[in-house]
Short mmCIF file of C-alpha atoms in Angstrom, two decimals:
data_model
loop_
_atom_site.label_atom_id
_atom_site.label_comp_id
_atom_site.label_asym_id
_atom_site.label_seq_id
_atom_site.Cartn_x
_atom_site.Cartn_y
_atom_site.Cartn_z
CA MET A 1 138.83 57.84 172.89
CA THR A 2 136.93 56.29 170.01
CA GLY A 3 133.88 57.53 168.24
CA GLY A 4 132.70 59.90 165.58
CA PRO A 5 129.88 59.48 163.08
CA PRO A 6 129.48 56.19 161.22
CA VAL A 7 131.41 55.65 158.03
CA ASP A 8 130.24 53.91 154.88
CA ALA A 9 132.38 51.01 153.65
CA ALA A 10 133.03 52.99 150.46
CA ASP A 11 134.80 55.61 152.58
CA ALA A 12 137.36 53.21 154.04
CA VAL A 13 140.76 53.58 152.39
CA ASP A 14 144.40 52.80 153.01
CA VAL A 15 145.50 56.43 153.48
CA VAL A 16 143.62 59.66 154.14
CA VAL A 17 145.60 62.78 153.26
CA ILE A 18 144.40 66.00 154.90
CA GLY A 19 145.33 68.98 152.75
CA ALA A 20 145.72 69.29 148.97
CA GLY A 21 148.82 71.46 148.92
CA LEU A 22 152.08 70.28 147.40
CA ALA A 23 153.08 68.20 150.43
CA GLY A 24 149.76 66.36 150.66
CA LEU A 25 149.42 65.76 146.93
CA THR A 26 153.02 64.61 146.63
CA ALA A 27 152.45 62.07 149.41
CA ALA A 28 149.19 60.97 147.78
CA THR A 29 150.86 60.60 144.39
CA GLU A 30 153.68 58.46 145.76
CA LEU A 31 151.35 56.27 147.82
CA ALA A 32 148.82 55.80 145.02
CA ALA A 33 151.64 54.63 142.75
CA THR A 34 152.08 51.61 145.06
CA GLY A 35 148.44 50.55 144.59
CA ARG A 36 147.19 51.98 147.85
CA GLN A 37 143.72 53.52 148.02
CA VAL A 38 144.28 57.20 148.86
CA GLN A 39 141.65 59.82 149.64
CA VAL A 40 142.72 63.47 149.77
CA VAL A 41 140.40 65.82 151.68
CA GLU A 42 140.67 69.59 151.36
CA ALA A 43 138.84 72.38 153.20
CA LEU A 44 139.01 74.77 150.23
CA ASP A 45 137.30 74.56 146.85
CA ARG A 46 140.69 74.37 145.14
CA VAL A 47 143.98 72.49 145.40
CA GLY A 48 147.42 74.02 145.73
CA GLY A 49 147.61 75.29 149.32
CA ARG A 50 150.10 78.16 149.30
CA THR A 51 150.28 78.11 145.52
CA ALA A 52 147.44 79.95 143.78
CA SER A 53 147.03 82.18 140.74
CA HIS A 54 145.24 85.25 139.45
CA HIS A 55 144.02 84.95 135.87
CA ARG A 56 144.01 88.20 133.88
CA TYR A 57 144.66 89.18 130.27
CA GLY A 58 145.37 85.59 129.32
CA GLN A 59 148.04 85.24 132.01
CA ALA A 60 148.30 83.15 135.16
CA LEU A 61 150.02 85.22 137.85
CA ASP A 62 151.38 83.46 140.93
CA ALA A 63 149.55 84.89 143.94
CA GLY A 64 151.44 82.55 146.25
CA GLY A 65 154.59 80.43 146.02
CA SER A 66 156.21 80.65 142.63
CA TYR A 67 160.00 80.46 142.47
CA LEU A 68 162.22 77.45 141.82
CA GLY A 69 165.92 77.43 142.53
CA VAL A 70 168.62 75.51 140.72
CA ARG A 71 168.94 73.18 143.75
CA HIS A 72 165.20 72.46 143.97
CA LEU A 73 165.60 69.15 142.21
CA ARG A 74 162.53 67.30 143.52
CA VAL A 75 160.11 69.99 142.31
CA ARG A 76 161.90 70.10 138.98
CA GLU A 77 161.52 66.34 138.63
CA LEU A 78 157.79 66.58 139.38
CA ALA A 79 157.40 69.46 136.93
CA ALA A 80 159.00 67.38 134.20
CA ARG A 81 156.89 64.33 135.09
CA PHE A 82 153.68 66.32 134.78
CA GLY A 83 154.70 68.18 131.65
CA LEU A 84 155.19 71.68 133.08
CA ALA A 85 157.63 74.18 131.61
CA LEU A 86 159.78 76.70 133.46
CA THR A 87 161.01 80.17 132.51
CA PRO A 88 163.89 82.23 133.94
CA THR A 89 163.00 85.15 136.20
CA ALA A 90 165.99 87.38 135.57
CA ALA A 91 165.16 90.83 134.13
CA PRO A 92 167.52 93.16 132.25
CA GLY A 93 168.37 96.62 133.50
CA ALA A 94 169.39 98.47 136.64
CA ASN A 95 167.88 97.87 140.07
CA LEU A 96 166.61 100.73 142.24
CA TYR A 97 167.36 101.35 145.92
CA ASP A 98 165.27 103.71 148.05
CA LEU A 99 167.17 103.69 151.32
CA GLY A 100 166.52 107.18 152.62
CA ALA A 101 169.32 109.07 150.88
CA GLY A 102 167.68 109.57 147.51
CA LEU A 103 166.80 107.04 144.82
CA LEU A 104 169.88 105.12 143.63
CA ARG A 105 170.41 102.94 140.57
CA SER A 106 172.63 99.88 140.69
CA ASP A 107 174.48 101.17 137.62
CA ALA A 108 175.18 104.58 139.21
CA GLY A 109 178.60 105.72 140.35
CA ARG A 110 177.65 105.65 144.05
CA PRO A 111 176.74 102.21 145.43
CA ALA A 112 173.60 101.77 147.49
CA PHE A 113 175.42 99.92 150.29
CA ASN A 114 178.92 99.91 151.70
CA ALA A 115 180.16 96.79 149.91
CA LEU A 116 182.76 95.88 152.54
CA ALA A 117 180.31 96.19 155.45
CA VAL A 118 177.46 94.26 153.87
CA GLY A 119 179.78 91.62 152.42
CA ASP A 120 181.23 91.02 155.86
CA ALA A 121 177.72 90.78 157.40
CA LEU A 122 176.56 88.22 154.81
CA ASP A 123 179.72 86.16 155.24
CA ARG A 124 179.28 86.18 159.01
CA LEU A 125 175.72 84.93 158.68
CA ASP A 126 176.79 82.12 156.36
CA ASP A 127 179.67 81.17 158.69
CA LEU A 128 177.31 81.02 161.68
CA ALA A 129 174.69 79.10 159.69
CA ALA A 130 177.31 76.50 158.80
CA THR A 131 177.50 75.59 162.51
CA VAL A 132 173.75 74.86 162.76
CA PRO A 133 172.69 71.28 161.85
CA PRO A 134 169.42 71.64 159.92
CA ALA A 135 168.20 68.25 161.16
CA ASP A 136 168.27 69.50 164.77
CA PRO A 137 169.16 73.19 165.23
CA ALA A 138 168.95 72.89 169.01
CA THR A 139 172.15 70.82 169.00
CA ALA A 140 174.26 73.72 167.71
CA GLU A 141 176.97 74.74 170.17
CA HIS A 142 175.43 78.17 170.83
CA ALA A 143 171.80 77.20 170.25
CA ALA A 144 170.56 78.22 173.71
CA GLU A 145 171.99 81.73 173.38
CA TRP A 146 171.00 82.20 169.74
CA ASP A 147 167.45 81.01 170.28
CA GLN A 148 166.84 83.71 172.89
CA LEU A 149 168.63 86.43 170.92
CA THR A 150 166.56 88.17 168.25
CA VAL A 151 168.10 89.00 164.89
CA ALA A 152 167.54 92.70 165.57
CA ALA A 153 169.39 92.49 168.89
CA TRP A 154 172.24 90.51 167.33
CA ALA A 155 172.64 93.00 164.48
CA HIS A 156 172.64 95.93 166.89
CA ARG A 157 175.31 94.24 169.02
CA GLU A 158 177.54 92.76 166.34
CA LEU A 159 177.26 94.93 163.22
CA ARG A 160 178.80 98.37 163.50
CA HIS A 161 178.04 99.78 160.08
CA PRO A 162 174.45 101.01 159.59
CA ASP A 163 174.38 99.57 156.06
CA ALA A 164 175.08 96.09 157.43
CA ARG A 165 172.30 96.40 160.01
CA LEU A 166 169.88 97.70 157.37
CA LEU A 167 170.70 94.87 154.98
CA VAL A 168 170.08 92.21 157.64
CA ASP A 169 166.78 93.90 158.53
CA LEU A 170 165.68 93.87 154.88
CA LEU A 171 166.79 90.26 154.39
CA VAL A 172 164.69 88.99 157.28
CA ARG A 173 161.62 90.91 156.14
CA GLN A 174 162.10 89.61 152.62
CA MET A 175 162.97 85.97 153.32
CA LEU A 176 160.86 85.26 156.42
CA ALA A 177 158.08 87.89 156.05
CA ALA A 178 158.62 88.87 159.68
CA ASP A 179 160.08 91.64 161.81
CA PRO A 180 163.73 90.96 162.83
CA ALA A 181 162.74 91.90 166.38
CA ASP A 182 160.42 88.88 166.42
CA VAL A 183 162.79 86.28 164.94
CA SER A 184 165.46 84.40 166.86
CA LEU A 185 168.96 84.34 165.45
CA LEU A 186 168.82 80.54 165.65
CA HIS A 187 165.76 80.39 163.42
CA LEU A 188 167.37 82.65 160.82
CA LEU A 189 170.56 80.57 160.86
CA PHE A 190 168.56 77.37 160.56
CA TYR A 191 166.64 78.83 157.62
CA LEU A 192 169.89 79.76 155.89
CA ALA A 193 171.44 76.35 156.54
CA SER A 194 168.28 74.58 155.41
CA GLY A 195 167.95 76.57 152.20
CA GLY A 196 171.54 76.75 150.95
CA GLY A 197 173.00 79.91 152.49
CA VAL A 198 172.28 83.60 152.26
CA HIS A 199 173.96 84.17 148.90
CA TYR A 200 172.02 81.35 147.23
CA LEU A 201 168.72 82.25 148.88
CA THR A 202 168.87 85.89 147.80
CA ALA A 203 169.91 85.24 144.19
CA PHE A 204 167.66 85.05 141.16
CA ALA A 205 169.94 83.90 138.31
CA GLY A 206 171.70 80.83 139.68
CA GLY A 207 169.89 81.04 143.02
CA ALA A 208 166.67 80.14 144.79
CA GLN A 209 164.59 82.37 142.49
CA GLN A 210 166.08 81.11 139.24
CA ASP A 211 162.82 80.09 137.52
CA ARG A 212 159.03 80.14 137.73
CA PHE A 213 156.37 77.92 136.17
CA VAL A 214 155.02 78.92 132.79
CA GLY A 215 151.29 79.21 133.44
CA GLY A 216 151.60 79.33 137.23
CA ALA A 217 152.85 77.09 140.04
CA HIS A 218 149.28 76.07 140.91
CA GLN A 219 149.32 73.77 137.86
CA LEU A 220 151.58 71.27 139.60
CA ALA A 221 149.00 70.63 142.32
CA GLU A 222 146.17 70.56 139.79
CA ARG A 223 147.89 67.96 137.61
CA MET A 224 148.82 65.75 140.55
CA ALA A 225 145.24 65.91 141.81
CA ALA A 226 143.81 65.11 138.37
CA ALA A 227 146.00 61.99 138.13
CA LEU A 228 144.67 60.45 141.36
CA THR A 229 142.17 57.60 141.06
CA ARG A 230 139.96 59.10 143.76
CA PRO A 231 139.04 62.76 143.23
CA VAL A 232 140.00 65.22 145.94
CA ARG A 233 137.07 65.88 148.28
CA HIS A 234 136.66 69.65 148.49
CA GLY A 235 134.91 71.62 151.22
CA ALA A 236 136.00 68.91 153.64
CA GLU A 237 137.35 70.64 156.74
CA VAL A 238 138.77 68.17 159.26
CA THR A 239 138.02 68.85 162.92
CA ASP A 240 138.75 65.54 164.69
CA LEU A 241 140.72 62.32 164.40
CA TYR A 242 139.32 59.31 166.27
CA ALA A 243 140.85 55.96 167.08
CA VAL A 244 138.93 52.92 165.82
CA PRO A 245 139.39 49.58 167.61
CA SER A 246 141.47 47.22 165.49
CA ALA A 247 140.64 43.98 167.31
CA GLY A 248 140.00 41.19 164.86
CA ARG A 249 141.38 43.05 161.84
CA PRO A 250 143.91 40.80 160.02
CA GLY A 251 147.45 42.08 160.39
CA ALA A 252 146.53 44.79 162.89
CA ARG A 253 149.33 45.97 165.16
CA PRO A 254 148.74 47.20 168.73
CA GLY A 255 148.15 50.95 168.75
CA HIS A 256 147.94 51.07 164.97
CA GLY A 257 144.23 50.68 164.39
CA PRO A 258 142.39 52.66 161.72
CA VAL A 259 141.72 56.34 162.20
CA ARG A 260 138.37 57.99 161.59
CA VAL A 261 138.79 61.41 159.97
CA VAL A 262 135.83 63.63 160.85
CA GLY A 263 134.52 67.08 159.97
CA PRO A 264 131.23 68.73 158.99
CA GLY A 265 129.68 66.32 156.51
CA LEU A 266 132.87 64.24 156.48
CA SER A 267 133.64 60.79 157.86
CA VAL A 268 136.33 58.65 156.24
CA LEU A 269 138.40 55.81 157.64
CA GLY A 270 142.10 55.27 156.96
CA THR A 271 144.73 52.80 158.05
CA HIS A 272 147.11 55.75 157.85
CA VAL A 273 146.47 59.49 157.97
CA VAL A 274 148.75 62.22 156.64
CA VAL A 275 148.12 65.69 158.10
CA ALA A 276 149.56 67.98 155.41
CA VAL A 277 148.36 71.43 156.47
CA PRO A 278 150.33 74.33 158.00
CA PRO A 279 151.00 74.32 161.76
CA GLY A 280 148.19 76.73 162.73
CA PRO A 281 145.37 74.75 161.09
CA ALA A 282 147.02 71.48 162.16
CA ASN A 283 146.93 72.64 165.79
CA ARG A 284 143.15 73.04 165.55
CA ILE A 285 142.53 69.39 164.63
CA ARG A 286 141.47 67.58 167.80
CA LEU A 287 143.18 64.24 168.43
CA HIS A 288 141.22 61.44 170.11
CA LEU A 289 144.00 58.87 169.75
CA PRO A 290 145.74 57.78 172.95
CA SER A 291 148.79 56.43 171.11
CA VAL A 292 149.33 59.53 168.95
CA HIS A 293 151.03 62.67 170.20
CA ARG A 294 150.98 65.94 168.32
CA PRO A 295 154.51 66.81 167.19
CA ALA A 296 156.27 70.05 167.97
CA GLN A 297 154.52 73.00 166.35
CA PRO A 298 155.16 76.71 166.92
CA ALA A 299 152.63 78.51 169.08
CA ARG A 300 152.97 81.57 166.85
CA THR A 301 152.91 80.48 163.25
CA ARG A 302 152.67 83.60 161.17
CA GLY A 303 154.87 85.09 158.62
CA ALA A 304 152.62 87.83 157.19
CA THR A 305 152.46 88.57 153.46
CA VAL A 306 150.35 90.52 151.01
CA LYS A 307 151.46 89.78 147.44
CA LEU A 308 150.65 92.37 144.78
CA HIS A 309 150.55 92.29 140.99
CA LEU A 310 150.38 95.39 138.81
CA ILE A 311 149.74 94.81 135.12
CA TYR A 312 150.71 97.38 132.49
CA GLU A 313 150.37 97.55 128.71
CA ARG A 314 154.14 97.16 128.42
CA PRO A 315 157.18 96.98 130.73
CA PHE A 316 157.73 100.72 130.36
CA TRP A 317 160.46 100.86 133.03
CA ARG A 318 162.81 99.10 130.64
CA GLU A 319 162.75 102.19 128.42
CA ALA A 320 164.65 103.94 131.21
CA GLY A 321 167.11 101.05 131.49
CA LEU A 322 165.48 99.69 134.67
CA SER A 323 164.96 96.07 135.63
CA GLY A 324 161.76 96.76 137.56
CA TRP A 325 163.37 95.55 140.79
CA VAL A 326 163.26 97.86 143.83
CA THR A 327 164.44 97.55 147.43
CA ALA A 328 163.15 100.18 149.87
CA ARG A 329 164.10 100.96 153.47
CA THR A 330 160.57 101.75 154.62
CA GLY A 331 157.20 100.08 154.14
CA PRO A 332 154.65 99.15 153.49
CA LEU A 333 155.97 98.17 150.04
CA ARG A 334 159.66 97.37 150.36
CA TYR A 335 160.23 94.89 147.51
CA VAL A 336 159.26 94.94 143.84
CA VAL A 337 160.40 92.57 141.09
CA ASP A 338 159.71 92.29 137.37
CA ASP A 339 157.51 89.38 136.28
CA SER A 340 157.12 90.31 132.61
CA ALA A 341 159.03 87.44 131.00
CA GLY A 342 156.75 85.38 128.77
CA ARG A 343 153.75 87.71 129.29
CA ASP A 344 153.03 88.45 125.59
CA GLY A 345 154.40 91.98 125.86
CA LEU A 346 152.55 92.95 129.04
CA GLY A 347 154.47 94.59 131.85
CA VAL A 348 154.00 92.94 135.23
CA LEU A 349 155.43 94.14 138.54
CA VAL A 350 155.18 91.97 141.66
CA GLY A 351 155.28 93.62 145.07
CA PHE A 352 155.69 92.09 148.52
CA VAL A 353 154.31 93.63 151.73
CA THR A 354 155.54 91.59 154.69
CA GLY A 355 155.60 91.33 158.46
CA PRO A 356 153.95 94.14 160.47
CA ASP A 357 153.77 96.17 157.24
CA ALA A 358 151.33 93.57 155.89
CA SER A 359 149.04 93.87 158.91
CA ARG A 360 148.96 97.65 158.67
CA TYR A 361 148.49 97.56 154.90
CA ALA A 362 145.57 95.15 155.08
CA ALA A 363 143.86 97.25 157.74
CA GLY A 364 143.51 100.25 155.41
CA SER A 365 140.70 100.81 152.94
CA GLY A 366 141.09 99.45 149.43
CA ALA A 367 140.92 102.91 147.86
CA ALA A 368 143.53 104.35 150.22
CA ARG A 369 145.83 101.37 149.64
CA ARG A 370 145.63 101.81 145.88
CA VAL A 371 146.41 105.52 146.00
CA ALA A 372 149.38 105.02 148.33
CA LEU A 373 150.66 102.10 146.24
CA LEU A 374 150.53 103.99 142.95
CA ASP A 375 152.08 107.08 144.54
CA ARG A 376 155.02 105.01 145.69
CA LEU A 377 155.49 103.30 142.34
CA ALA A 378 155.30 106.65 140.55
CA GLY A 379 158.09 107.90 142.79
CA TRP A 380 160.24 105.05 141.54
CA PHE A 381 159.20 104.61 137.92
CA GLY A 382 157.54 107.89 136.93
CA PRO A 383 153.93 108.91 136.20
CA THR A 384 153.21 105.99 133.85
CA ALA A 385 153.21 103.76 136.94
CA ARG A 386 149.89 105.40 137.94
CA GLN A 387 148.13 103.84 134.96
CA PRO A 388 148.04 100.05 135.45
CA LEU A 389 145.53 97.89 133.64
CA ALA A 390 144.92 96.06 136.91
CA VAL A 391 146.07 95.94 140.53
CA LEU A 392 145.69 92.51 142.16
CA GLU A 393 146.17 91.61 145.83
CA ARG A 394 146.39 88.35 147.76
CA ASP A 395 146.38 88.78 151.53
CA TRP A 396 147.65 85.48 152.92
CA GLN A 397 146.99 86.63 156.47
CA ALA A 398 143.27 86.29 155.72
CA GLU A 399 143.59 82.65 154.59
CA SER A 400 142.35 80.58 157.54
CA THR A 401 143.79 77.37 156.09
CA VAL A 402 147.24 78.96 155.84
CA GLU A 403 147.54 81.73 158.47
CA GLY A 404 150.13 83.82 156.70
CA CYS A 405 153.05 83.10 154.41
CA TYR A 406 155.66 82.09 153.47
CA ALA A 407 156.07 79.64 156.33
CA ALA A 408 155.74 79.37 160.10
CA VAL A 409 158.10 81.64 162.05
CA PRO A 410 158.47 80.34 165.61
CA GLU A 411 158.85 82.68 168.52
CA PRO A 412 162.32 83.07 170.12
CA GLY A 413 163.10 80.16 172.40
CA TRP A 414 160.90 77.69 170.52
CA TRP A 415 163.58 75.58 168.86
CA THR A 416 165.45 74.72 172.03
CA ALA A 417 162.24 74.13 173.98
CA ALA A 418 160.37 72.03 171.43
CA GLY A 419 162.92 70.32 169.21
CA PRO A 420 162.61 69.61 165.49
CA PRO A 421 159.07 69.54 164.03
CA TRP A 422 159.78 66.64 161.66
CA PRO A 423 159.74 62.90 162.42
CA THR A 424 162.93 61.47 163.86
CA THR A 425 161.81 57.82 164.03
CA ALA A 426 160.41 55.51 161.37
CA ALA A 427 157.60 54.02 163.46
CA ASP A 428 155.51 57.00 164.49
CA GLY A 429 152.02 55.51 164.45
CA PRO A 430 149.06 55.79 162.10
CA VAL A 431 149.13 59.61 161.90
CA ARG A 432 151.97 61.42 160.18
CA TRP A 433 152.60 65.10 159.59
CA ALA A 434 153.84 66.72 156.39
CA GLY A 435 154.44 70.17 154.94
CA THR A 436 157.26 72.57 154.19
CA GLU A 437 157.54 73.28 157.95
CA ARG A 438 158.10 69.53 158.43
CA CYS A 439 161.26 69.37 156.34
CA ALA A 440 164.80 70.05 157.50
CA GLN A 441 165.85 70.85 153.92
CA PHE A 442 164.49 73.88 152.07
CA TYR A 443 162.16 74.84 154.92
CA GLY A 444 159.56 77.32 153.66
CA HIS A 445 160.08 76.52 149.97
CA LEU A 446 158.08 74.49 147.46
CA GLU A 447 161.00 72.07 147.50
CA GLY A 448 160.59 71.54 151.24
CA ALA A 449 156.89 70.72 150.80
CA VAL A 450 157.61 68.17 148.07
CA ARG A 451 160.46 66.54 149.99
CA SER A 452 158.28 66.28 153.08
CA GLY A 453 155.49 64.62 151.10
CA GLN A 454 157.90 62.14 149.57
CA GLU A 455 159.50 61.31 152.91
CA THR A 456 156.11 60.81 154.55
CA ALA A 457 155.06 58.41 151.81
CA ARG A 458 158.35 56.54 152.13
CA ARG A 459 157.84 56.07 155.86
CA ILE A 460 154.32 54.75 155.39
CA ILE A 461 155.48 52.29 152.74
CA ALA A 462 158.39 51.15 154.92
CA ALA A 463 156.15 50.68 157.98
CA ASP A 464 153.36 48.93 156.06
CA PRO A 465 154.91 47.42 152.91
CA VAL A 466 151.93 45.19 152.11
CA ARG A 467 148.86 47.11 151.03
CA ALA A 468 146.18 46.55 153.69
CA PRO A 469 142.92 48.43 153.07
CA ALA A 470 141.23 49.84 156.15
CA ALA A 471 138.39 47.81 157.61
CA GLN A 472 135.41 49.18 159.50
#
């Protein structure tokens, strides 16, 4: 099918990138560097996608993606290229554990977990993950069984010690922002294999949470966008992609005619189109291109997250020898970390409400949420915790252009039914798909988004090495 509203010649470019998150802007940056005309269109009034910041008391606080690991080399290279500094996340002091048997400190005589049981469980997960090829998890020897088996069911069957089962439950809620009863074992193992293993993924110092951006992760997207020749077009929601006949256009290849990108008040033509939005929003874009097939995308795309920031006059918990980090057995708030480094003396706690806890938390009134939140923090850190300068929330479930965080969590059975959601051939037509869910390495991380954007740009350049502006 062809059609759509007319397009002005000024709106004909080499590449249209849909989505101004890290994947889309990375692809745009790489393509623009080759001399191609690139137009990025974004539904929101900001860039950054799943990176965003609160600004309070002279500080930029990451409301979305924030952490960089020591193996996240592509993001680190981009940060250096655009002049962004990083700071370590590690905080001094003892961690707290609220696991139902009284509040425990990591420096206490009694450990929070049975070390032998949880060590064995983590090693078993890493050993199983090592058998799953990240490029195509469905080819693992036991993929069919593991894709139908939820993590909760596997833990109940295979892990005898209650501490081991509890730790796996907490890990899934923390890493995937989902209930272990809703996640297939295959998806968890893929995620571990993709990201570097359970020990690396759960570590701060030396691990996947080693550093954060000074001034906020959103700056990377902002600086990439500012460097583009064509400004990002904001408020440009894309609803349809139309094929445009290519007959008579010099160098046109069969089935590779220009694509008209259409939305309310939007009509732009591109020789290539990069769809760099999360799976849920991407599924809503209607395709009117006979030669283009939508790639595999989960039917259920949500990890659910509400990210909290509490700002205090000082990091008072350190006076009691605490790091500010808490792990709790029950929700809604199960995870708290210290984010005070480089904050000019302010104390900042970051809390994560995930999975079904996030849905229940968001459904309550703002006043009730605040009271319950401060009550819980006071139980951990004492009465001073009831006196924050500010309490900030970001409910990523309510973001229609994202549909949750941190990344898509497919339903059990999806991997073996659908196959990998990233391109497996070089010549995949005029429309390509990018994003952290489109990367076999570091799926769900900033690094995965950047790698996906770079790989998408590379494929476009390889398929069309001579710059050929779109023609109407």
